[in-house]
Amino acid sequence: MRLLGGVVAGLLLGLPVGVAAVAVHPWWWGVLLAVAASSAVLLALPRGAARIAYAAAWAIVIALAATPRPTGGYAVAGDVEGYLMISWAVLMIVVATATVARVTSQADKAHPGE
Protein backbone atom coordinates (compact mmCIF):
# COMPACT_ATOMS: atom_id res chain seq x y z
CA MET A 1 0.00 0.00 0.00
CA ARG A 2 2.90 2.32 0.74
CA LEU A 3 4.33 1.72 -2.72
CA LEU A 4 1.02 2.58 -4.36
CA GLY A 5 0.73 5.74 -2.28
CA GLY A 6 4.20 6.83 -3.36
CA VAL A 7 3.41 6.25 -7.02
CA VAL A 8 0.12 8.15 -6.81
CA ALA A 9 1.77 11.05 -4.95
CA GLY A 10 4.56 11.22 -7.50
CA LEU A 11 2.13 11.23 -10.41
CA LEU A 12 -0.08 13.86 -8.81
CA LEU A 13 2.94 16.11 -8.30
CA GLY A 14 4.68 15.44 -11.59
CA LEU A 15 1.78 16.19 -13.90
CA PRO A 16 0.96 19.75 -12.74
CA VAL A 17 4.60 20.71 -12.23
CA GLY A 18 5.36 19.48 -15.75
CA VAL A 19 2.44 21.43 -17.21
CA ALA A 20 3.57 24.56 -15.37
CA ALA A 21 7.12 24.05 -16.63
CA VAL A 22 5.87 23.81 -20.22
CA ALA A 23 3.76 26.93 -19.72
CA VAL A 24 6.62 29.15 -18.54
CA HIS A 25 9.61 27.70 -20.41
CA PRO A 26 9.55 30.10 -23.41
CA TRP A 27 10.88 32.94 -21.25
CA TRP A 28 14.43 32.96 -19.86
CA TRP A 29 13.17 33.31 -16.29
CA GLY A 30 10.61 30.57 -16.94
CA VAL A 31 13.29 28.05 -17.85
CA LEU A 32 15.17 28.86 -14.65
CA LEU A 33 11.99 28.62 -12.61
CA ALA A 34 10.93 25.36 -14.25
CA VAL A 35 14.32 23.73 -13.72
CA ALA A 36 14.67 24.97 -10.14
CA ALA A 37 11.14 24.06 -9.05
CA SER A 38 11.18 20.68 -10.76
CA SER A 39 14.54 19.78 -9.26
CA ALA A 40 13.54 20.97 -5.79
CA VAL A 41 10.43 18.79 -5.80
CA LEU A 42 12.43 15.82 -7.11
CA LEU A 43 15.00 16.10 -4.34
CA ALA A 44 12.36 16.74 -1.66
CA LEU A 45 10.56 13.50 -2.44
CA PRO A 46 11.70 10.36 -0.64
CA ARG A 47 13.84 7.92 -2.57
CA GLY A 48 11.96 5.20 -4.35
CA ALA A 49 8.62 4.96 -6.09
CA ALA A 50 7.46 8.52 -5.44
CA ARG A 51 10.61 10.04 -6.91
CA ILE A 52 10.58 7.79 -9.97
CA ALA A 53 6.85 8.37 -10.59
CA TYR A 54 7.34 12.13 -10.30
CA ALA A 55 10.24 12.18 -12.76
CA ALA A 56 8.38 9.90 -15.17
CA ALA A 57 5.19 11.99 -15.06
CA TRP A 58 7.20 15.19 -15.56
CA ALA A 59 9.07 13.68 -18.50
CA ILE A 60 5.85 12.37 -20.07
CA VAL A 61 4.37 15.87 -19.98
CA ILE A 62 7.50 17.26 -21.66
CA ALA A 63 7.50 14.47 -24.26
CA LEU A 64 3.83 15.02 -25.09
CA ALA A 65 4.41 18.76 -25.36
CA ALA A 66 7.34 18.16 -27.73
CA THR A 67 5.24 16.13 -30.18
CA PRO A 68 3.53 17.95 -33.06
CA ARG A 69 0.04 19.27 -32.44
CA PRO A 70 -2.75 18.63 -34.98
CA THR A 71 -2.83 22.32 -35.89
CA GLY A 72 0.92 22.37 -36.43
CA GLY A 73 3.66 23.58 -34.16
CA TYR A 74 4.90 22.37 -30.83
CA ALA A 75 4.34 23.38 -27.22
CA VAL A 76 8.04 22.68 -26.59
CA ALA A 77 9.83 23.99 -29.66
CA GLY A 78 13.18 22.94 -31.08
CA ASP A 79 15.03 25.93 -29.64
CA VAL A 80 17.50 26.29 -26.78
CA GLU A 81 14.75 26.41 -24.16
CA GLY A 82 13.00 23.38 -25.63
CA TYR A 83 16.13 21.29 -25.82
CA LEU A 84 16.98 22.27 -22.26
CA MET A 85 13.57 21.07 -21.08
CA ILE A 86 13.94 17.76 -22.94
CA SER A 87 17.46 17.26 -21.57
CA TRP A 88 16.30 18.12 -18.06
CA ALA A 89 13.53 15.51 -18.32
CA VAL A 90 16.09 12.84 -19.17
CA LEU A 91 18.39 14.02 -16.38
CA MET A 92 15.56 13.91 -13.84
CA ILE A 93 14.79 10.30 -14.77
CA VAL A 94 18.47 9.39 -14.45
CA VAL A 95 18.74 11.06 -11.03
CA ALA A 96 15.51 9.47 -9.80
CA THR A 97 16.61 5.98 -10.79
CA ALA A 98 20.19 6.45 -9.60
CA THR A 99 19.09 7.52 -6.13
CA VAL A 100 16.80 4.59 -5.40
CA ALA A 101 17.68 3.20 -1.98
CA ARG A 102 19.46 -0.14 -2.03
CA VAL A 103 17.55 -2.93 -0.36
CA THR A 104 19.76 -4.99 1.91
CA SER A 105 19.03 -8.54 2.89
CA GLN A 106 19.32 -9.96 6.39
CA ALA A 107 22.58 -11.67 5.36
CA ASP A 108 24.06 -8.32 4.30
CA LYS A 109 23.07 -6.78 7.64
CA ALA A 110 24.60 -9.67 9.58
CA HIS A 111 27.95 -9.53 7.72
CA PRO A 112 28.64 -5.95 6.69
CA GLY A 113 31.78 -5.42 4.66
CA GLU A 114 32.12 -8.94 3.35
PDB file of C-alpha atoms in Angstrom:
ATOM      1  CA  MET A   1       0.000   0.000   0.000  1.00  0.00           C
ATOM      2  CA  ARG A   2       2.900   2.323   0.745  1.00  0.00           C
ATOM      3  CA  LEU A   3       4.335   1.719  -2.725  1.00  0.00           C
ATOM      4  CA  LEU A   4       1.016   2.576  -4.362  1.00  0.00           C
ATOM      5  CA  GLY A   5       0.727   5.742  -2.282  1.00  0.00           C
ATOM      6  CA  GLY A   6       4.197   6.835  -3.364  1.00  0.00           C
ATOM      7  CA  VAL A   7       3.415   6.246  -7.022  1.00  0.00           C
ATOM      8  CA  VAL A   8       0.124   8.153  -6.812  1.00  0.00           C
ATOM      9  CA  ALA A   9       1.769  11.048  -4.953  1.00  0.00           C
ATOM     10  CA  GLY A  10       4.563  11.221  -7.504  1.00  0.00           C
ATOM     11  CA  LEU A  11       2.133  11.233 -10.409  1.00  0.00           C
ATOM     12  CA  LEU A  12      -0.082  13.858  -8.807  1.00  0.00           C
ATOM     13  CA  LEU A  13       2.939  16.114  -8.298  1.00  0.00           C
ATOM     14  CA  GLY A  14       4.679  15.438 -11.592  1.00  0.00           C
ATOM     15  CA  LEU A  15       1.782  16.190 -13.902  1.00  0.00           C
ATOM     16  CA  PRO A  16       0.955  19.750 -12.740  1.00  0.00           C
ATOM     17  CA  VAL A  17       4.602  20.706 -12.233  1.00  0.00           C
ATOM     18  CA  GLY A  18       5.363  19.477 -15.752  1.00  0.00           C
ATOM     19  CA  VAL A  19       2.443  21.429 -17.210  1.00  0.00           C
ATOM     20  CA  ALA A  20       3.569  24.561 -15.367  1.00  0.00           C
ATOM     21  CA  ALA A  21       7.120  24.049 -16.631  1.00  0.00           C
ATOM     22  CA  VAL A  22       5.870  23.811 -20.221  1.00  0.00           C
ATOM     23  CA  ALA A  23       3.756  26.935 -19.724  1.00  0.00           C
ATOM     24  CA  VAL A  24       6.621  29.151 -18.540  1.00  0.00           C
ATOM     25  CA  HIS A  25       9.606  27.699 -20.411  1.00  0.00           C
ATOM     26  CA  PRO A  26       9.548  30.095 -23.411  1.00  0.00           C
ATOM     27  CA  TRP A  27      10.879  32.944 -21.253  1.00  0.00           C
ATOM     28  CA  TRP A  28      14.426  32.961 -19.855  1.00  0.00           C
ATOM     29  CA  TRP A  29      13.166  33.311 -16.292  1.00  0.00           C
ATOM     30  CA  GLY A  30      10.608  30.570 -16.936  1.00  0.00           C
ATOM     31  CA  VAL A  31      13.285  28.050 -17.851  1.00  0.00           C
ATOM     32  CA  LEU A  32      15.173  28.864 -14.652  1.00  0.00           C
ATOM     33  CA  LEU A  33      11.991  28.619 -12.605  1.00  0.00           C
ATOM     34  CA  ALA A  34      10.934  25.356 -14.252  1.00  0.00           C
ATOM     35  CA  VAL A  35      14.322  23.725 -13.724  1.00  0.00           C
ATOM     36  CA  ALA A  36      14.668  24.965 -10.140  1.00  0.00           C
ATOM     37  CA  ALA A  37      11.137  24.057  -9.049  1.00  0.00           C
ATOM     38  CA  SER A  38      11.179  20.676 -10.756  1.00  0.00           C
ATOM     39  CA  SER A  39      14.541  19.785  -9.255  1.00  0.00           C
ATOM     40  CA  ALA A  40      13.535  20.969  -5.790  1.00  0.00           C
ATOM     41  CA  VAL A  41      10.433  18.786  -5.803  1.00  0.00           C
ATOM     42  CA  LEU A  42      12.434  15.818  -7.113  1.00  0.00           C
ATOM     43  CA  LEU A  43      15.003  16.103  -4.338  1.00  0.00           C
ATOM     44  CA  ALA A  44      12.360  16.745  -1.660  1.00  0.00           C
ATOM     45  CA  LEU A  45      10.556  13.495  -2.440  1.00  0.00           C
ATOM     46  CA  PRO A  46      11.697  10.361  -0.644  1.00  0.00           C
ATOM     47  CA  ARG A  47      13.837   7.922  -2.565  1.00  0.00           C
ATOM     48  CA  GLY A  48      11.959   5.203  -4.354  1.00  0.00           C
ATOM     49  CA  ALA A  49       8.625   4.959  -6.091  1.00  0.00           C
ATOM     50  CA  ALA A  50       7.458   8.515  -5.436  1.00  0.00           C
ATOM     51  CA  ARG A  51      10.608  10.037  -6.909  1.00  0.00           C
ATOM     52  CA  ILE A  52      10.581   7.791  -9.970  1.00  0.00           C
ATOM     53  CA  ALA A  53       6.853   8.372 -10.590  1.00  0.00           C
ATOM     54  CA  TYR A  54       7.343  12.135 -10.300  1.00  0.00           C
ATOM     55  CA  ALA A  55      10.237  12.177 -12.764  1.00  0.00           C
ATOM     56  CA  ALA A  56       8.381   9.896 -15.173  1.00  0.00           C
ATOM     57  CA  ALA A  57       5.193  11.994 -15.060  1.00  0.00           C
ATOM     58  CA  TRP A  58       7.197  15.194 -15.563  1.00  0.00           C
ATOM     59  CA  ALA A  59       9.072  13.675 -18.498  1.00  0.00           C
ATOM     60  CA  ILE A  60       5.850  12.368 -20.067  1.00  0.00           C
ATOM     61  CA  VAL A  61       4.367  15.868 -19.976  1.00  0.00           C
ATOM     62  CA  ILE A  62       7.496  17.264 -21.660  1.00  0.00           C
ATOM     63  CA  ALA A  63       7.499  14.471 -24.260  1.00  0.00           C
ATOM     64  CA  LEU A  64       3.833  15.025 -25.089  1.00  0.00           C
ATOM     65  CA  ALA A  65       4.410  18.762 -25.358  1.00  0.00           C
ATOM     66  CA  ALA A  66       7.342  18.163 -27.727  1.00  0.00           C
ATOM     67  CA  THR A  67       5.243  16.131 -30.177  1.00  0.00           C
ATOM     68  CA  PRO A  68       3.533  17.953 -33.057  1.00  0.00           C
ATOM     69  CA  ARG A  69       0.042  19.272 -32.441  1.00  0.00           C
ATOM     70  CA  PRO A  70      -2.746  18.630 -34.977  1.00  0.00           C
ATOM     71  CA  THR A  71      -2.835  22.317 -35.892  1.00  0.00           C
ATOM     72  CA  GLY A  72       0.924  22.372 -36.431  1.00  0.00           C
ATOM     73  CA  GLY A  73       3.660  23.582 -34.161  1.00  0.00           C
ATOM     74  CA  TYR A  74       4.902  22.369 -30.829  1.00  0.00           C
ATOM     75  CA  ALA A  75       4.342  23.379 -27.216  1.00  0.00           C
ATOM     76  CA  VAL A  76       8.044  22.682 -26.592  1.00  0.00           C
ATOM     77  CA  ALA A  77       9.828  23.988 -29.656  1.00  0.00           C
ATOM     78  CA  GLY A  78      13.181  22.938 -31.077  1.00  0.00           C
ATOM     79  CA  ASP A  79      15.034  25.929 -29.644  1.00  0.00           C
ATOM     80  CA  VAL A  80      17.505  26.294 -26.782  1.00  0.00           C
ATOM     81  CA  GLU A  81      14.752  26.414 -24.155  1.00  0.00           C
ATOM     82  CA  GLY A  82      12.997  23.382 -25.630  1.00  0.00           C
ATOM     83  CA  TYR A  83      16.130  21.287 -25.822  1.00  0.00           C
ATOM     84  CA  LEU A  84      16.984  22.273 -22.255  1.00  0.00           C
ATOM     85  CA  MET A  85      13.571  21.070 -21.081  1.00  0.00           C
ATOM     86  CA  ILE A  86      13.937  17.757 -22.940  1.00  0.00           C
ATOM     87  CA  SER A  87      17.458  17.261 -21.571  1.00  0.00           C
ATOM     88  CA  TRP A  88      16.305  18.120 -18.063  1.00  0.00           C
ATOM     89  CA  ALA A  89      13.530  15.510 -18.316  1.00  0.00           C
ATOM     90  CA  VAL A  90      16.090  12.839 -19.168  1.00  0.00           C
ATOM     91  CA  LEU A  91      18.392  14.018 -16.380  1.00  0.00           C
ATOM     92  CA  MET A  92      15.557  13.905 -13.843  1.00  0.00           C
ATOM     93  CA  ILE A  93      14.787  10.296 -14.771  1.00  0.00           C
ATOM     94  CA  VAL A  94      18.472   9.390 -14.448  1.00  0.00           C
ATOM     95  CA  VAL A  95      18.742  11.064 -11.032  1.00  0.00           C
ATOM     96  CA  ALA A  96      15.507   9.467  -9.804  1.00  0.00           C
ATOM     97  CA  THR A  97      16.613   5.980 -10.793  1.00  0.00           C
ATOM     98  CA  ALA A  98      20.190   6.449  -9.597  1.00  0.00           C
ATOM     99  CA  THR A  99      19.094   7.515  -6.128  1.00  0.00           C
ATOM    100  CA  VAL A 100      16.795   4.586  -5.398  1.00  0.00           C
ATOM    101  CA  ALA A 101      17.682   3.197  -1.985  1.00  0.00           C
ATOM    102  CA  ARG A 102      19.459  -0.142  -2.029  1.00  0.00           C
ATOM    103  CA  VAL A 103      17.548  -2.935  -0.365  1.00  0.00           C
ATOM    104  CA  THR A 104      19.761  -4.991   1.913  1.00  0.00           C
ATOM    105  CA  SER A 105      19.027  -8.537   2.893  1.00  0.00           C
ATOM    106  CA  GLN A 106      19.325  -9.964   6.386  1.00  0.00           C
ATOM    107  CA  ALA A 107      22.578 -11.669   5.359  1.00  0.00           C
ATOM    108  CA  ASP A 108      24.065  -8.321   4.296  1.00  0.00           C
ATOM    109  CA  LYS A 109      23.068  -6.781   7.637  1.00  0.00           C
ATOM    110  CA  ALA A 110      24.600  -9.667   9.580  1.00  0.00           C
ATOM    111  CA  HIS A 111      27.945  -9.534   7.720  1.00  0.00           C
ATOM    112  CA  PRO A 112      28.644  -5.948   6.689  1.00  0.00           C
ATOM    113  CA  GLY A 113      31.778  -5.418   4.656  1.00  0.00           C
ATOM    114  CA  GLU A 114      32.125  -8.945   3.347  1.00  0.00           C
TER     115      GLU A 114
END
